[in-house]
CSV table of C-alpha atoms in Angstrom, one decimal:
chain,number,residue,atom,x,y,z
Y,1,TYR,CA,-247.0,-44.9,-2.5
Y,2,PHE,CA,-243.2,-44.8,-1.6
Y,3,ALA,CA,-242.8,-41.7,-4.2
Y,4,HIS,CA,-245.7,-39.7,-3.4
Y,5,ILE,CA,-247.2,-40.5,0.2
Y,6,LEU,CA,-244.8,-41.2,2.7
Y,7,PRO,CA,-243.0,-38.7,4.0
Y,8,ARG,CA,-239.2,-38.1,3.0
Y,9,GLU,CA,-236.2,-37.2,4.8
Y,10,ASN,CA,-233.6,-34.6,3.7
Y,11,GLY,CA,-235.1,-35.6,0.1
Y,12,GLN,CA,-234.5,-39.3,0.7
Y,13,ALA,CA,-236.7,-42.2,1.4
Y,14,ILE,CA,-236.9,-42.8,5.3
Y,15,PRO,CA,-234.8,-45.9,6.3
Y,16,PRO,CA,-235.8,-48.5,8.8
Y,17,LYS,CA,-235.5,-46.6,12.3
Y,18,LEU,CA,-235.3,-48.2,15.7
Y,19,CYS,CA,-237.8,-46.9,18.1
Y,20,LEU,CA,-237.6,-47.3,22.0
Y,21,HIS,CA,-239.5,-45.8,24.8
Y,22,VAL,CA,-240.5,-46.2,28.3
Y,23,TRP,CA,-244.2,-47.3,28.2
Y,24,ASN,CA,-247.0,-48.0,30.6
Y,25,VAL,CA,-245.0,-47.3,33.8
Y,26,GLY,CA,-247.0,-45.8,36.6
Y,27,GLY,CA,-249.9,-45.5,34.6
Y,28,PRO,CA,-251.6,-46.3,30.9
Y,29,GLU,CA,-249.9,-45.2,28.0
Y,30,PHE,CA,-247.6,-42.1,29.0
Y,31,THR,CA,-249.8,-40.9,32.0
Y,32,GLY,CA,-247.3,-42.0,34.7
Y,33,ALA,CA,-244.1,-40.8,32.7
Y,34,THR,CA,-241.9,-38.3,34.4
Y,35,GLU,CA,-239.0,-36.2,33.6
Y,36,GLU,CA,-236.7,-38.4,35.4
Y,37,GLN,CA,-237.9,-41.5,34.1
Y,38,GLN,CA,-237.8,-40.8,30.5
Y,39,MET,CA,-234.6,-39.3,30.4
Y,40,THR,CA,-233.1,-42.1,32.5
Y,41,GLY,CA,-234.5,-44.7,30.3
Y,42,LEU,CA,-233.1,-43.0,27.3
Y,43,GLN,CA,-229.8,-42.7,28.6
Y,44,THR,CA,-230.0,-46.5,29.8
Y,45,TYR,CA,-230.5,-47.8,26.5
Y,46,ILE,CA,-227.7,-45.6,25.0
Y,47,ASP,CA,-225.3,-46.6,28.0
Y,48,ARG,CA,-226.1,-50.3,27.1
Y,49,GLY,CA,-225.5,-49.9,23.4
Y,50,MET,CA,-229.0,-49.6,22.0
Y,51,LYS,CA,-229.1,-46.1,20.8
Y,52,PRO,CA,-232.6,-45.4,19.0
Y,53,ASP,CA,-232.9,-43.7,16.1
Y,54,ILE,CA,-236.4,-42.6,17.5
Y,55,TRP,CA,-237.4,-41.9,21.4
Y,56,TRP,CA,-241.6,-42.5,20.8
Y,57,PHE,CA,-243.5,-40.3,23.5
Y,58,ASP,CA,-247.1,-40.8,23.1
Y,59,ALA,CA,-250.3,-40.0,24.7
Y,60,GLY,CA,-250.4,-38.9,28.3
Y,61,TRP,CA,-247.7,-36.2,28.4
Y,62,TYR,CA,-250.1,-33.3,29.2
Y,63,PRO,CA,-252.3,-32.9,32.7
Y,64,CYS,CA,-254.8,-35.8,32.3
Y,65,ASN,CA,-254.8,-37.5,35.6
Y,66,PHE,CA,-253.9,-41.0,34.3
Y,67,ASP,CA,-256.7,-40.9,31.9
Y,68,TRP,CA,-254.9,-40.2,28.4
Y,69,PRO,CA,-258.1,-39.1,26.1
Y,70,HIS,CA,-258.4,-36.3,28.5
Y,71,THR,CA,-257.1,-34.0,25.9
Y,72,GLY,CA,-257.7,-30.1,25.4
Y,73,THR,CA,-254.7,-28.8,27.5
Y,74,TRP,CA,-251.7,-29.0,25.1
Y,75,ARG,CA,-248.9,-28.2,27.6
Y,76,HIS,CA,-246.7,-30.6,29.5
Y,77,ASP,CA,-247.9,-31.8,32.8
Y,78,PRO,CA,-245.8,-29.3,35.1
Y,79,GLU,CA,-246.2,-31.8,38.3
Y,80,ARG,CA,-244.2,-34.5,36.2
Y,81,PHE,CA,-242.4,-32.3,33.9
Y,82,PRO,CA,-241.5,-29.3,36.2
Y,83,ARG,CA,-238.6,-28.2,33.4
Y,84,GLY,CA,-241.2,-29.0,30.3
Y,85,LEU,CA,-240.2,-31.2,27.8
Y,86,THR,CA,-237.0,-29.3,26.8
Y,87,PRO,CA,-234.5,-31.4,29.0
Y,88,LEU,CA,-235.5,-35.0,27.3
Y,89,GLY,CA,-235.6,-33.3,23.8
Y,90,GLN,CA,-232.3,-31.6,24.4
Y,91,LEU,CA,-230.9,-35.3,25.5
Y,92,CYS,CA,-232.4,-36.7,22.2
Y,93,GLU,CA,-230.7,-34.1,20.0
Y,94,ASP,CA,-227.2,-34.3,22.0
Y,95,ASN,CA,-227.3,-38.1,21.2
Y,96,GLY,CA,-228.6,-37.6,17.7
Y,97,VAL,CA,-232.1,-39.0,18.5
Y,98,GLN,CA,-235.2,-37.9,17.1
Y,99,LEU,CA,-238.1,-37.2,19.6
Y,100,LEU,CA,-241.5,-38.2,18.5
Y,101,LEU,CA,-244.4,-36.6,20.2
Y,102,TRP,CA,-248.1,-37.7,20.2
Y,103,PHE,CA,-251.0,-35.3,19.8
Y,104,GLU,CA,-254.8,-35.6,19.2
Y,105,PRO,CA,-256.0,-31.9,18.7
Y,106,GLU,CA,-259.3,-32.4,17.7
Y,107,ARG,CA,-260.7,-34.1,21.0
Y,108,VAL,CA,-261.4,-31.6,23.7
Y,109,ARG,CA,-262.4,-32.9,27.1
Y,110,GLU,CA,-264.4,-31.1,29.6
Y,111,GLY,CA,-262.5,-29.1,32.0
Y,112,THR,CA,-259.2,-28.6,29.7
Y,113,GLU,CA,-257.9,-25.5,28.8
Y,114,LEU,CA,-259.7,-25.5,25.4
Y,115,TRP,CA,-263.0,-26.2,27.0
Y,116,ASN,CA,-263.0,-23.7,29.3
Y,117,GLU,CA,-261.2,-20.7,27.5
Y,118,HIS,CA,-262.5,-21.0,23.8
Y,119,PRO,CA,-266.0,-22.6,23.8
Y,120,GLU,CA,-266.6,-20.6,20.5
Y,121,TRP,CA,-264.0,-23.1,19.0
Y,122,ILE,CA,-265.6,-26.4,20.1
Y,123,LEU,CA,-268.5,-28.4,18.8
Y,124,LYS,CA,-270.4,-29.8,21.7
Y,125,ASN,CA,-273.1,-32.4,22.2
Y,126,GLU,CA,-274.7,-33.9,25.4
Y,127,SER,CA,-271.2,-35.5,26.5
Y,128,ASN,CA,-268.0,-34.5,28.0
Y,129,GLN,CA,-266.4,-34.4,25.0
Y,130,ALA,CA,-266.2,-32.0,22.3
Y,131,LEU,CA,-264.9,-31.7,18.8
Y,132,LEU,CA,-262.3,-28.8,17.8
Y,133,ASN,CA,-263.6,-26.9,14.8
Y,134,LEU,CA,-260.5,-26.5,12.7
Y,135,GLY,CA,-263.1,-25.0,10.0
Y,136,ASP,CA,-262.8,-21.9,12.3
Y,137,THR,CA,-260.0,-19.4,11.2
Y,138,ALA,CA,-259.1,-18.1,14.5
Y,139,CYS,CA,-259.0,-21.7,16.1
Y,140,CYS,CA,-256.7,-23.1,13.3
Y,141,ASP,CA,-254.5,-20.1,13.6
Y,142,TRP,CA,-254.2,-20.8,17.0
Y,143,LEU,CA,-253.3,-24.3,17.0
Y,144,ILE,CA,-250.7,-23.8,14.3
Y,145,ALA,CA,-248.8,-21.1,16.2
Y,146,HIS,CA,-249.3,-22.9,19.7
Y,147,VAL,CA,-248.1,-26.4,18.2
Y,148,ASN,CA,-245.2,-24.8,16.4
Y,149,GLY,CA,-244.2,-23.1,19.6
Y,150,LEU,CA,-244.2,-26.5,21.1
Y,151,ILE,CA,-242.3,-28.4,18.3
Y,152,ARG,CA,-239.4,-25.6,18.7
Y,153,GLU,CA,-239.5,-25.7,22.7
Y,154,TYR,CA,-239.3,-29.5,23.1
Y,155,HIS,CA,-237.1,-29.9,20.0
Y,156,ILE,CA,-239.6,-32.4,18.3
Y,157,HIS,CA,-238.3,-34.0,15.0
Y,158,LEU,CA,-241.6,-36.3,14.4
Y,159,TYR,CA,-245.2,-35.3,14.9
Y,160,ARG,CA,-247.5,-37.9,15.4
Y,161,GLN,CA,-251.3,-37.6,15.3
Y,162,ASP,CA,-254.3,-39.8,16.3
Y,163,PHE,CA,-258.0,-39.2,15.7
Y,164,ASN,CA,-259.6,-41.3,17.9
Y,165,PHE,CA,-263.5,-40.9,17.9
Y,166,ASN,CA,-266.2,-40.1,15.2
Y,167,PRO,CA,-266.4,-36.3,14.2
Y,168,ALA,CA,-269.4,-36.8,12.1
Y,169,PRO,CA,-272.1,-36.7,14.8
Y,170,TYR,CA,-270.6,-33.2,16.1
Y,171,TRP,CA,-270.9,-31.8,12.5
Y,172,GLU,CA,-274.3,-33.0,11.8
Y,173,LEU,CA,-275.6,-31.5,15.2
Y,174,HIS,CA,-274.3,-28.3,14.5
Y,175,GLU,CA,-275.1,-27.7,10.6
Y,176,SER,CA,-278.6,-26.4,8.8
Y,177,ASP,CA,-280.4,-28.4,6.4
Y,178,ASP,CA,-279.3,-26.0,3.7
Y,179,ARG,CA,-275.4,-26.3,4.7
Y,180,ILE,CA,-275.0,-30.0,5.1
Y,181,GLY,CA,-271.5,-31.1,4.9
Y,182,VAL,CA,-269.8,-27.4,5.1
Y,183,LEU,CA,-268.3,-28.1,8.4
Y,184,GLU,CA,-266.8,-31.2,7.5
Y,185,ASN,CA,-265.5,-29.4,4.2
Y,186,LEU,CA,-263.9,-26.7,6.2
Y,187,HIS,CA,-262.7,-28.8,8.8
Y,188,VAL,CA,-260.8,-30.9,6.4
Y,189,GLN,CA,-259.3,-27.5,4.8
Y,190,GLY,CA,-258.3,-26.6,8.2
Y,191,TYR,CA,-256.5,-29.8,8.9
Y,192,LEU,CA,-254.4,-29.7,5.6
Y,193,ARG,CA,-253.6,-26.0,6.2
Y,194,TYR,CA,-252.4,-27.0,10.1
Y,195,TRP,CA,-250.2,-30.0,8.6
Y,196,ASP,CA,-249.0,-27.6,5.7
Y,197,ALA,CA,-247.9,-24.8,8.2
Y,198,LEU,CA,-246.3,-27.4,10.6
Y,199,ILE,CA,-244.0,-28.6,7.9
Y,200,ASP,CA,-243.3,-25.0,6.1
Y,201,ALA,CA,-242.3,-23.7,9.7
Y,202,ASN,CA,-240.1,-26.7,11.1
Y,203,PRO,CA,-237.9,-28.1,7.9
Y,204,GLY,CA,-237.2,-31.7,8.3
Y,205,LEU,CA,-240.2,-32.4,10.5
Y,206,TRP,CA,-242.2,-35.5,9.6
């Protein structure tokens, strides 16, 4: 497990790291987070002698109106982060801290950017939630390019990903009897290509 599965940092096993954050203030998860709150929190830890190795920024940094599962617009909330997450990422880098940012690209909620602008890339059912189809080459290409752009813009060092719902019903609803399992197979291939592409494009990312 240590030799083949866990990520490595500069070719070496990852040592224990101190992860700190400002969490659940003003809303659940990070839905109430603001640029001032995050930067002040990080700087206060540093000033008081508790410099973290990792600054952990989880679900809710995108426009979501205090509902963190409202994913599908993978951009910072401009009201809470008018300058984006770049100032926070730069403050981390200036102090030798690694910025961790959370993603859940497979979940697409009604009314978000992906739902409205790319209906051809999502597998819907009768709910207000859809599955992003990473088996679609154009969709996977877009996601790779978009998230790579965010990693560079925000100075992300650690990419964290969740998958908080069951994809099987979405695949089953959209497959034919003679193609059972194909959507799942292509989706997993797209996932692995996506992760490989992020690592290849961002040396040191884990």
